[in-house]
Short mmCIF file of C-alpha atoms in Angstrom, two decimals:
data_model
loop_
_atom_site.label_atom_id
_atom_site.label_comp_id
_atom_site.label_asym_id
_atom_site.label_seq_id
_atom_site.Cartn_x
_atom_site.Cartn_y
_atom_site.Cartn_z
CA MET A 1 6.87 12.88 23.64
CA THR A 2 9.11 12.93 20.58
CA SER A 3 9.21 15.71 18.06
CA GLN A 4 7.03 15.46 14.98
CA PRO A 5 8.15 16.18 11.41
CA THR A 6 7.76 19.82 10.49
CA LEU A 7 6.53 21.27 7.25
CA THR A 8 7.85 24.38 5.65
CA GLU A 9 6.33 25.84 2.54
CA ALA A 10 8.56 27.13 -0.19
CA GLU A 11 8.51 30.88 -0.44
CA ASP A 12 10.62 33.69 -1.81
CA GLY A 13 12.16 35.77 0.88
CA PRO A 14 15.33 36.53 2.78
CA GLU A 15 14.86 33.62 5.19
CA LYS A 16 14.82 31.10 2.35
CA PRO A 17 13.03 28.26 4.16
CA GLY A 18 13.85 26.06 1.21
CA GLU A 19 17.51 25.86 2.13
CA PRO A 20 18.93 22.36 2.77
CA GLY A 21 17.80 20.92 6.06
CA SER A 22 14.66 23.07 6.30
CA GLY A 23 12.25 20.17 5.99
CA LEU A 24 9.66 18.95 3.50
CA GLN A 25 7.71 21.39 1.37
CA ALA A 26 4.07 21.58 0.34
CA GLY A 27 4.67 20.56 -3.28
CA LEU A 28 1.68 18.27 -3.80
CA LYS A 29 -1.43 19.87 -5.28
CA ASN A 30 -4.95 18.86 -4.36
CA ARG A 31 -5.40 17.10 -7.70
CA HIS A 32 -2.25 15.07 -6.98
CA LEU A 33 -3.58 13.97 -3.59
CA SER A 34 -7.01 13.16 -5.02
CA MET A 35 -5.55 10.88 -7.69
CA ILE A 36 -3.02 9.34 -5.29
CA ALA A 37 -5.94 8.49 -3.00
CA ILE A 38 -8.03 7.02 -5.81
CA GLY A 39 -5.20 5.11 -7.45
CA GLY A 40 -3.66 3.98 -4.18
CA VAL A 41 -6.17 1.19 -3.78
CA ILE A 42 -5.60 -0.12 -7.32
CA GLY A 43 -2.40 -2.11 -7.18
CA ALA A 44 -0.90 -4.53 -9.66
CA GLY A 45 -1.95 -7.27 -7.24
CA LEU A 46 -5.59 -6.67 -8.17
CA PHE A 47 -4.89 -7.41 -11.84
CA VAL A 48 -2.37 -10.18 -11.34
CA GLY A 49 -3.35 -11.85 -8.07
CA SER A 50 -7.12 -12.08 -8.36
CA SER A 51 -6.95 -15.24 -10.49
CA SER A 52 -5.80 -17.47 -7.62
CA GLY A 53 -8.46 -16.01 -5.35
CA ILE A 54 -11.22 -16.76 -7.87
CA ALA A 55 -9.92 -20.29 -8.39
CA THR A 56 -9.88 -20.86 -4.61
CA ALA A 57 -13.23 -19.37 -3.57
CA GLY A 58 -15.23 -19.18 -6.80
CA PRO A 59 -17.76 -16.33 -6.97
CA GLY A 60 -17.53 -16.27 -3.16
CA ILE A 61 -14.28 -14.34 -3.61
CA LEU A 62 -16.57 -11.30 -3.66
CA LEU A 63 -17.23 -11.91 0.04
CA SER A 64 -13.48 -12.18 0.68
CA TYR A 65 -12.91 -8.82 -0.98
CA ALA A 66 -15.89 -7.35 0.87
CA LEU A 67 -14.56 -8.53 4.25
CA VAL A 68 -11.06 -7.21 3.67
CA GLY A 69 -12.46 -4.03 2.14
CA THR A 70 -14.58 -3.41 5.24
CA LEU A 71 -11.54 -3.93 7.45
CA VAL A 72 -9.51 -1.47 5.36
CA VAL A 73 -12.30 1.11 5.56
CA LEU A 74 -12.30 0.85 9.37
CA VAL A 75 -8.51 1.04 9.62
CA MET A 76 -8.39 4.00 7.26
CA ARG A 77 -11.06 5.75 9.32
CA MET A 78 -8.89 5.37 12.42
CA LEU A 79 -5.80 6.55 10.56
CA GLY A 80 -7.76 9.42 9.07
CA GLU A 81 -8.83 10.55 12.55
CA MET A 82 -5.23 10.70 13.74
CA SER A 83 -3.76 12.12 10.53
CA ALA A 84 -6.37 14.85 10.10
CA ALA A 85 -5.53 16.03 13.62
CA ASN A 86 -1.78 15.81 12.96
CA PRO A 87 -0.75 15.39 9.30
CA THR A 88 2.82 14.10 9.10
CA SER A 89 5.00 12.16 6.68
CA GLY A 90 5.49 9.59 9.43
CA SER A 91 1.74 8.89 9.48
CA PHE A 92 0.93 5.82 11.61
CA SER A 93 4.55 5.43 12.74
CA ALA A 94 4.59 8.95 14.18
CA HIS A 95 1.17 8.38 15.77
CA ALA A 96 2.35 5.09 17.31
CA ASP A 97 5.45 6.87 18.60
CA ARG A 98 3.32 9.33 20.51
CA ALA A 99 0.45 7.03 21.51
CA LEU A 100 2.26 3.80 22.40
CA GLY A 101 5.87 4.87 22.86
CA PRO A 102 9.07 5.30 20.81
CA TRP A 103 9.52 1.53 20.62
CA ALA A 104 6.26 1.22 18.68
CA GLY A 105 6.99 4.04 16.25
CA PHE A 106 10.52 2.74 15.68
CA SER A 107 9.42 -0.86 15.11
CA ILE A 108 6.47 -0.30 12.81
CA GLY A 109 8.32 2.42 10.89
CA TRP A 110 11.27 0.20 10.11
CA LEU A 111 9.04 -2.78 9.25
CA TYR A 112 7.02 -0.63 6.88
CA TRP A 113 10.19 0.68 5.25
CA PHE A 114 11.44 -2.91 4.88
CA PHE A 115 8.14 -3.92 3.27
CA TRP A 116 8.35 -1.23 0.61
CA VAL A 117 12.00 -1.75 -0.36
CA VAL A 118 11.16 -5.43 -0.97
CA VAL A 119 8.13 -4.35 -2.99
CA LEU A 120 10.44 -2.22 -5.13
CA ALA A 121 12.28 -5.39 -6.20
CA VAL A 122 9.08 -7.34 -6.83
CA GLU A 123 7.51 -4.60 -8.94
CA ALA A 124 10.72 -3.76 -10.83
CA THR A 125 11.04 -7.41 -11.84
CA ALA A 126 7.37 -7.61 -12.87
CA GLY A 127 7.69 -4.49 -14.99
CA ALA A 128 10.95 -5.71 -16.52
CA LYS A 129 9.30 -8.95 -17.66
CA ILE A 130 6.61 -7.03 -19.54
CA LEU A 131 9.10 -4.63 -21.13
CA GLU A 132 11.43 -7.45 -22.15
CA GLY A 133 8.49 -9.12 -23.90
CA TRP A 134 8.00 -5.97 -25.95
CA ILE A 135 11.68 -5.15 -26.54
CA PRO A 136 13.71 -8.36 -26.04
CA ALA A 137 16.94 -6.67 -27.17
CA VAL A 138 17.25 -5.24 -23.65
CA PRO A 139 17.69 -7.98 -21.00
CA GLN A 140 15.29 -8.19 -18.10
CA TRP A 141 17.83 -6.96 -15.56
CA GLY A 142 18.49 -3.99 -17.85
CA TRP A 143 14.83 -3.00 -17.85
CA ALA A 144 14.66 -3.37 -14.06
CA LEU A 145 17.66 -1.05 -13.79
CA ILE A 146 16.15 1.48 -16.20
CA VAL A 147 12.78 1.77 -14.45
CA MET A 148 14.41 2.03 -11.04
CA VAL A 149 16.80 4.76 -12.21
CA VAL A 150 14.06 6.77 -13.95
CA LEU A 151 11.72 6.72 -10.97
CA THR A 152 14.57 7.47 -8.59
CA ALA A 153 15.37 10.56 -10.66
CA THR A 154 11.70 11.55 -10.54
CA ASN A 155 11.59 11.32 -6.76
CA LEU A 156 14.89 13.17 -6.41
CA ALA A 157 13.71 16.09 -8.56
CA SER A 158 10.90 17.27 -6.28
CA VAL A 159 7.79 16.03 -4.53
CA GLY A 160 5.83 17.82 -7.25
CA SER A 161 7.41 15.64 -9.95
CA TYR A 162 6.49 12.53 -7.94
CA GLY A 163 2.94 13.84 -7.66
CA GLU A 164 2.73 14.60 -11.37
CA PHE A 165 3.98 11.16 -12.41
CA GLU A 166 1.64 9.49 -9.95
CA PHE A 167 -1.26 11.65 -11.15
CA TRP A 168 -0.91 10.26 -14.68
CA PHE A 169 -0.05 6.69 -13.65
CA ALA A 170 -3.05 6.55 -11.34
CA GLY A 171 -5.20 8.29 -13.94
CA ILE A 172 -4.49 5.59 -16.51
CA LYS A 173 -5.33 2.87 -13.96
CA VAL A 174 -8.57 4.56 -12.96
CA VAL A 175 -9.73 5.16 -16.54
CA ALA A 176 -8.81 1.60 -17.56
CA ILE A 177 -10.60 -0.13 -14.71
CA ALA A 178 -13.62 2.16 -15.00
CA ALA A 179 -13.86 1.34 -18.72
CA PHE A 180 -13.52 -2.37 -17.91
CA ILE A 181 -16.38 -2.17 -15.41
CA VAL A 182 -18.67 -0.26 -17.79
CA VAL A 183 -17.99 -2.42 -20.85
CA GLY A 184 -18.05 -5.68 -18.88
CA GLY A 185 -21.21 -4.65 -17.00
CA LEU A 186 -23.03 -3.89 -20.24
CA ALA A 187 -21.99 -7.30 -21.59
CA VAL A 188 -23.19 -9.09 -18.44
CA PHE A 189 -26.66 -7.62 -18.86
CA GLY A 190 -26.69 -8.12 -22.65
CA LEU A 191 -26.57 -4.41 -23.42
CA LEU A 192 -23.25 -4.24 -25.28
CA PRO A 193 -23.94 -3.90 -29.00
CA GLY A 194 -21.86 -5.93 -31.41
CA VAL A 195 -20.65 -8.37 -28.76
CA ASP A 196 -21.92 -11.92 -28.54
CA SER A 197 -20.72 -13.33 -25.25
CA GLU A 198 -22.62 -16.55 -24.62
CA GLN A 199 -20.83 -17.22 -21.36
CA ALA A 200 -21.67 -13.86 -19.75
CA GLY A 201 -24.54 -13.55 -17.28
CA LEU A 202 -25.50 -13.47 -13.62
CA ALA A 203 -26.01 -17.23 -13.79
CA ASN A 204 -22.22 -17.58 -13.52
CA LEU A 205 -22.54 -16.53 -9.89
CA THR A 206 -24.65 -19.53 -8.90
CA GLU A 207 -23.96 -22.24 -11.49
CA HIS A 208 -20.81 -24.37 -11.76
CA GLY A 209 -21.04 -25.61 -8.19
CA GLY A 210 -22.88 -22.65 -6.66
CA PHE A 211 -21.78 -19.33 -5.18
CA LEU A 212 -19.49 -21.14 -2.72
CA PRO A 213 -18.34 -24.21 -4.68
CA HIS A 214 -15.61 -25.04 -2.14
CA GLY A 215 -17.66 -24.26 0.96
CA ALA A 216 -17.78 -21.28 3.32
CA GLY A 217 -14.24 -21.96 4.55
CA ALA A 218 -12.90 -20.88 1.16
CA ILE A 219 -13.98 -17.32 1.96
CA LEU A 220 -11.31 -17.13 4.69
CA THR A 221 -8.73 -18.69 2.41
CA GLY A 222 -9.68 -16.07 -0.15
CA VAL A 223 -9.11 -13.39 2.48
CA LEU A 224 -5.52 -14.57 2.87
CA LEU A 225 -4.98 -14.33 -0.88
CA VAL A 226 -6.43 -10.85 -1.36
CA VAL A 227 -5.59 -9.01 1.87
CA PHE A 228 -2.15 -7.88 0.73
CA SER A 229 -3.44 -6.36 -2.51
CA PHE A 230 -4.99 -3.59 -0.36
CA MET A 231 -1.63 -2.37 0.94
CA GLY A 232 -1.12 1.19 -0.23
CA SER A 233 -4.44 2.58 0.98
CA GLU A 234 -2.54 4.44 3.68
CA ILE A 235 -0.21 6.33 1.30
CA PRO A 236 -2.42 9.47 1.09
CA THR A 237 -1.95 10.02 4.83
CA LEU A 238 1.84 10.02 4.38
CA ALA A 239 1.66 12.29 1.34
CA ALA A 240 -0.76 14.72 3.00
CA GLY A 241 2.09 16.23 5.01
CA GLU A 242 3.46 17.69 1.76
CA SER A 243 0.14 18.94 0.39
CA GLU A 244 -1.35 22.42 0.15
CA ASP A 245 -4.08 21.62 2.69
CA PRO A 246 -3.11 18.53 4.71
CA GLN A 247 -6.24 18.33 6.86
CA ARG A 248 -8.57 18.62 3.88
CA ALA A 249 -6.54 16.05 1.90
CA VAL A 250 -6.69 13.48 4.71
CA THR A 251 -10.39 14.06 5.32
CA LYS A 252 -11.23 13.68 1.65
CA ALA A 253 -9.13 10.53 1.22
CA THR A 254 -10.65 8.97 4.33
CA ASN A 255 -14.24 9.75 3.38
CA SER A 256 -13.83 8.43 -0.17
CA ILE A 257 -12.27 5.07 0.71
CA ILE A 258 -15.65 3.29 0.83
CA TRP A 259 -16.69 4.03 -2.75
CA ARG A 260 -13.16 3.50 -4.04
CA ILE A 261 -13.02 -0.04 -2.69
CA ALA A 262 -16.64 -0.75 -3.66
CA VAL A 263 -16.15 0.37 -7.26
CA PHE A 264 -12.62 -0.68 -8.12
CA TYR A 265 -12.35 -3.94 -6.20
CA LEU A 266 -15.85 -5.32 -5.78
CA GLY A 267 -17.11 -3.81 -9.05
CA SER A 268 -14.33 -5.17 -11.23
CA ILE A 269 -14.21 -8.62 -9.60
CA PHE A 270 -18.00 -8.88 -9.95
CA VAL A 271 -17.66 -8.19 -13.68
CA VAL A 272 -14.96 -10.87 -14.02
CA VAL A 273 -16.94 -13.66 -12.30
CA ALA A 274 -20.12 -12.67 -14.14
CA LEU A 275 -18.48 -12.63 -17.57
CA LEU A 276 -16.88 -16.05 -17.18
CA PRO A 277 -17.51 -19.19 -15.14
CA TRP A 278 -15.19 -19.08 -12.14
CA ASP A 279 -13.69 -22.47 -13.11
CA SER A 280 -12.82 -21.40 -16.64
CA GLN A 281 -9.31 -22.55 -17.46
CA SER A 282 -8.63 -19.27 -19.25
CA ILE A 283 -8.74 -17.41 -15.91
CA ILE A 284 -5.78 -19.45 -14.69
CA ASP A 285 -3.94 -19.50 -18.01
CA LYS A 286 -4.34 -15.85 -19.01
CA GLY A 287 -5.26 -14.06 -15.80
CA SER A 288 -8.74 -12.99 -14.74
CA TYR A 289 -8.90 -9.61 -16.48
CA VAL A 290 -7.29 -10.75 -19.73
CA ALA A 291 -9.63 -13.76 -19.85
CA ALA A 292 -12.63 -11.49 -19.28
CA LEU A 293 -11.57 -9.16 -22.10
CA ASP A 294 -10.90 -12.11 -24.39
CA SER A 295 -14.39 -13.44 -23.75
CA LEU A 296 -15.77 -10.23 -25.24
CA GLY A 297 -13.71 -10.68 -28.37
CA ILE A 298 -11.63 -7.57 -27.71
CA ALA A 299 -8.56 -7.70 -29.94
CA ASP A 300 -5.11 -7.74 -28.30
CA ALA A 301 -6.67 -8.08 -24.85
CA GLY A 302 -3.43 -9.49 -23.47
CA GLN A 303 -1.34 -6.56 -24.64
CA ILE A 304 -3.92 -4.06 -23.39
CA MET A 305 -3.81 -5.65 -19.97
CA ASN A 306 -0.02 -5.81 -20.03
CA PHE A 307 0.04 -2.06 -20.58
CA ILE A 308 -2.36 -1.50 -17.68
CA VAL A 309 -0.37 -3.83 -15.42
CA LEU A 310 2.85 -2.06 -16.41
CA THR A 311 1.26 1.26 -15.51
CA SER A 312 0.22 -0.18 -12.14
CA VAL A 313 3.73 -1.52 -11.60
CA LEU A 314 5.31 1.86 -12.37
CA SER A 315 2.77 3.55 -10.11
CA CYS A 316 3.58 1.12 -7.30
CA LEU A 317 7.32 1.64 -7.81
CA ASN A 318 6.90 5.40 -7.81
CA SER A 319 4.77 5.41 -4.68
CA GLY A 320 6.82 2.69 -3.01
CA LEU A 321 10.02 4.69 -3.29
CA TYR A 322 8.25 7.84 -2.16
CA THR A 323 6.63 6.07 0.80
CA ALA A 324 9.83 4.31 1.92
CA SER A 325 11.83 7.53 1.74
CA ARG A 326 9.25 9.55 3.70
CA MET A 327 9.08 6.92 6.40
CA ALA A 328 12.89 6.99 6.58
CA PHE A 329 12.76 10.80 6.74
CA SER A 330 10.28 10.68 9.62
CA LEU A 331 12.35 8.12 11.51
CA GLY A 332 15.38 10.34 11.04
CA GLN A 333 13.54 13.38 12.40
CA ARG A 334 12.47 11.44 15.46
CA GLY A 335 16.03 10.23 16.08
CA ASP A 336 15.21 6.63 15.20
CA GLU A 337 17.90 6.49 12.50
CA PRO A 338 20.86 8.68 11.41
CA GLY A 339 20.08 12.37 11.23
CA ALA A 340 21.18 12.46 7.58
CA PHE A 341 17.88 10.82 6.68
CA ALA A 342 16.05 13.93 7.89
CA ARG A 343 18.05 16.38 5.79
CA THR A 344 16.38 17.83 2.73
CA THR A 345 17.56 19.65 -0.38
CA ALA A 346 16.54 23.19 -1.30
CA ARG A 347 13.53 21.64 -3.05
CA GLY A 348 12.45 19.91 0.15
CA VAL A 349 13.54 16.46 -1.04
CA PRO A 350 15.00 13.99 1.52
CA ARG A 351 17.81 12.93 -0.81
CA THR A 352 19.65 10.61 1.57
CA ALA A 353 16.44 8.82 2.56
CA ILE A 354 15.57 8.27 -1.12
CA LEU A 355 19.04 7.05 -2.10
CA VAL A 356 19.35 4.64 0.83
CA SER A 357 15.89 3.23 0.10
CA VAL A 358 16.64 2.72 -3.58
CA VAL A 359 20.04 1.14 -2.82
CA PHE A 360 18.32 -1.49 -0.69
CA GLY A 361 15.79 -1.86 -3.50
CA PHE A 362 18.62 -2.55 -5.95
CA VAL A 363 20.13 -5.09 -3.56
CA ALA A 364 16.76 -6.84 -3.34
CA VAL A 365 16.51 -6.85 -7.16
CA PHE A 366 19.96 -8.49 -7.28
CA PHE A 367 18.81 -11.17 -4.83
CA ASN A 368 15.71 -11.72 -6.95
CA TYR A 369 17.88 -12.58 -9.96
CA GLU A 370 20.70 -14.43 -8.22
CA PHE A 371 18.93 -16.15 -5.30
CA PRO A 372 15.19 -16.17 -6.13
CA ASP A 373 14.39 -19.34 -4.19
CA SER A 374 16.42 -18.62 -1.07
CA VAL A 375 17.41 -15.09 -0.06
CA PHE A 376 14.74 -13.25 -2.02
CA LEU A 377 12.03 -15.73 -1.04
CA PHE A 378 12.96 -15.09 2.59
CA LEU A 379 12.69 -11.32 2.05
CA VAL A 380 9.26 -11.61 0.46
CA ASN A 381 7.88 -13.99 3.08
CA SER A 382 9.38 -12.09 6.02
CA SER A 383 7.72 -8.86 4.87
CA GLY A 384 4.44 -10.44 3.82
CA ALA A 385 2.48 -9.92 7.03
CA VAL A 386 3.68 -6.35 7.63
CA ALA A 387 0.40 -4.97 6.25
CA LEU A 388 -1.51 -6.71 9.03
CA PHE A 389 1.01 -5.54 11.65
CA VAL A 390 0.60 -1.96 10.43
CA TRP A 391 -3.18 -2.16 10.64
CA LEU A 392 -3.02 -3.66 14.13
CA VAL A 393 -0.72 -0.88 15.35
CA ILE A 394 -3.08 1.70 13.85
CA CYS A 395 -5.95 0.21 15.88
CA PHE A 396 -4.08 0.37 19.20
CA SER A 397 -2.64 3.80 18.43
CA GLN A 398 -6.08 5.23 17.72
CA LEU A 399 -7.45 3.92 21.02
CA ARG A 400 -4.84 6.01 22.83
CA MET A 401 -4.67 8.98 20.46
CA ARG A 402 -8.38 9.71 20.72
CA LYS A 403 -7.91 10.51 24.41
CA ILE A 404 -4.81 12.60 23.71
CA ILE A 405 -6.52 14.66 21.00
CA GLN A 406 -9.65 15.16 23.11
CA ALA A 407 -7.51 16.41 25.99
CA GLU A 408 -5.20 18.68 24.00
CA ALA A 409 -7.11 19.89 20.91
CA PRO A 410 -10.65 18.50 20.58
CA GLU A 411 -11.37 20.90 17.72
CA LYS A 412 -8.96 18.83 15.57
CA LEU A 413 -11.26 15.80 15.66
CA VAL A 414 -12.69 16.62 12.24
CA VAL A 415 -12.68 12.91 11.31
CA ARG A 416 -14.04 10.52 13.93
CA MET A 417 -13.94 6.76 14.09
CA TRP A 418 -17.43 5.30 14.03
CA LEU A 419 -18.81 3.66 17.20
CA PHE A 420 -15.56 4.28 19.09
CA PRO A 421 -14.11 2.23 20.74
CA TYR A 422 -16.20 -0.81 19.79
CA LEU A 423 -15.42 -0.90 16.07
CA THR A 424 -11.75 -0.26 16.80
CA TRP A 425 -11.59 -3.29 19.07
CA ALA A 426 -13.59 -5.33 16.55
CA ALA A 427 -11.17 -4.46 13.75
CA ALA A 428 -8.20 -5.39 15.95
CA ALA A 429 -9.84 -8.72 16.77
CA VAL A 430 -10.42 -9.48 13.08
CA ILE A 431 -6.76 -8.74 12.26
CA VAL A 432 -5.57 -11.04 15.05
CA PHE A 433 -7.97 -13.72 13.79
CA VAL A 434 -6.63 -13.43 10.23
CA LEU A 435 -3.05 -13.74 11.51
CA GLY A 436 -4.07 -16.79 13.53
CA TYR A 437 -5.85 -18.35 10.57
CA MET A 438 -2.78 -17.80 8.40
CA LEU A 439 -0.85 -20.02 10.80
CA THR A 440 -3.12 -22.90 9.77
CA ASP A 441 -2.58 -22.27 6.07
CA THR A 442 0.17 -24.45 4.64
CA GLU A 443 -1.22 -24.69 1.11
CA HIS A 444 -0.74 -21.00 0.26
CA ASN A 445 2.38 -20.35 2.36
CA GLY A 446 0.44 -18.43 5.02
CA ARG A 447 2.14 -20.10 7.98
CA THR A 448 5.63 -19.43 6.63
CA THR A 449 4.76 -15.80 5.92
CA VAL A 450 3.45 -15.13 9.42
CA LEU A 451 6.27 -16.95 11.21
CA LEU A 452 9.04 -15.24 9.24
CA SER A 453 7.33 -11.85 9.53
CA LEU A 454 6.99 -12.35 13.29
CA LEU A 455 10.68 -13.29 13.46
CA VAL A 456 11.75 -10.08 11.72
CA ALA A 457 9.27 -8.04 13.79
CA ALA A 458 10.66 -9.58 17.00
CA LEU A 459 14.24 -8.70 15.99
CA VAL A 460 13.25 -5.09 15.21
CA LEU A 461 11.31 -4.88 18.47
CA VAL A 462 14.32 -6.09 20.48
CA VAL A 463 16.47 -3.41 18.84
CA ALA A 464 13.80 -0.80 19.62
CA VAL A 465 13.54 -1.76 23.31
CA VAL A 466 17.31 -1.93 23.79
CA ARG A 467 17.74 1.37 22.02
CA GLN A 468 15.06 3.02 24.15
CA LYS A 469 16.75 1.81 27.36
CA VAL A 470 20.15 3.05 26.20
CA THR A 471 18.67 6.44 25.31
CA ALA A 472 17.00 6.67 28.73
CA ARG A 473 20.26 5.86 30.50
CA GLU A 474 22.15 8.46 28.47
CA ALA A 475 19.51 11.04 29.32
CA LEU A 476 19.83 10.26 33.04
CA ALA A 477 23.61 10.40 32.82
CA GLY A 478 23.35 13.77 31.13
CA GLU A 479 21.20 15.14 33.93
CA ASP A 480 23.73 13.97 36.53
#
C-alpha cells in the first residue's frame, strides 16, 4: 500500500504546520465547495458544443444527454463512496493506486494531468478569441498569455484565492443558465410577457422530421458528441481534500449531482430545442444558446453569450490548472514523480506542481498557434478519450475498494453505490460499449480519438509497469 496525501490545517502555534513541505491546507470553505460542485458540470462545451449534437440527433439529443448524465451520476456515486471514506487530492488516482496497484494510480494520474494541460491550451485560445473581438488592439496570443498568467498567479497565491475566483466564476454561470431556463421556459409555454416568439413551442420536439429525425442510431452518435462536455464533474472530490469538512463536502457533491445534471444540461437543452426547430440554420451559424436568445428578440444576445462563455472558459482554466497541479502533487507524494511536486509553500500551495503544469500549458498554447493541424491536433485527439478511461478506472477501483473499506473501516461507508456491484458492472459495460462505438465513428473523428488516446495510454502504462518492476527490484536489493 502506498502512502496517501496528508492534510494539515493552518494554525498559529510553535509547530507552524504551514511551513514549506508540510502539505496542503484546508483553505476551501463550504460555500466554495458547493459552488465548485454546482459549476463543475457547466463547462464551456455545453454552450459551444451543443450545436453539433442538436444538428446530429435533433430533439433526440435530449436522450443522448440523459444517457451520458445517468452514466456520470453512477460514476460519481462510486467516486463519492471512495472519496467520502478517504478524501484526498489524488481522488480516483489515489484510490486506483490502493485498489488496483501503483501501476493503475500512476497511469490514470498522468493521463488525467495530460488531459487538463491540453485543456488549458484549448480554453486559453477560446477565451483569447473572445477578448480579441472586444479589444482587437491586443493580439490573440497576448490575451492567451494574460489570462494564463493571471490565473496562474491566483492559484499560486493560495487555495482560498482559487476557491474565491471559482466561486464567482461558477456563480455567474449558474445564474446565467438558470435565467436562460426560466426565461426560455416561460416563452415555450407562452407565458413571457412582451415577447412574441412564433417559433417557440413543444411542437418543435415532434415536428420537422419527428423526435428522432435521423433515426435511433443518432442517439449514440449524439452521445459521442456530448460525453466530453461532462468532464469536470469529478473536481469536487479532488478539492474536498483541502476543505473544512472533506467528508461532508464529498457527500453533498455526490448527492446533488442528479439535480445538477437534470437542471443545467437537460433543462437548458430542452429549452433550446423547444424554442427553435432543431434544423434551424441559426443554431449552426450562431450557436444553440445565442440562436435561442435571438429568437426571443433579446438585444445583444451574441455579446451576452460571449460573456457567459468567457466566464465558463476562465472557470475551466482556473479549475483545470488547480486540478492538474493537485494531481501532480498527489503523484509526487506517492513517489510517482519527482518529490519536488509534493512540496508546498507556507500557504499550503504546491508551487512546483502548479508551475510545471502551467509551463506545459504554455507549450500547448504555442503548438496551438504554430502547429494547429499537426502537433496540437495530435495532443487534443490523444487526450480526448481520457474522460472515459478515468470513468472506467473508477468503476474497477470501486469494486475493489468497497471490500477494503468494509474490512478496515465500515463506518466510513457514508456514501454507498446503489445496487452494488450490479450497477458498477453495468456502468463499466456502457463505457466499454461507448469506446467500441467510437471506433466505428469516422465522421466525427471518434476512431482517431480512441486510437490515439489508447496509444498514449499504452505508452504511459508501459512506463508504469517498468517503473514498478524497477522499484520492486530496488526494494529487494535493499533488503539483501
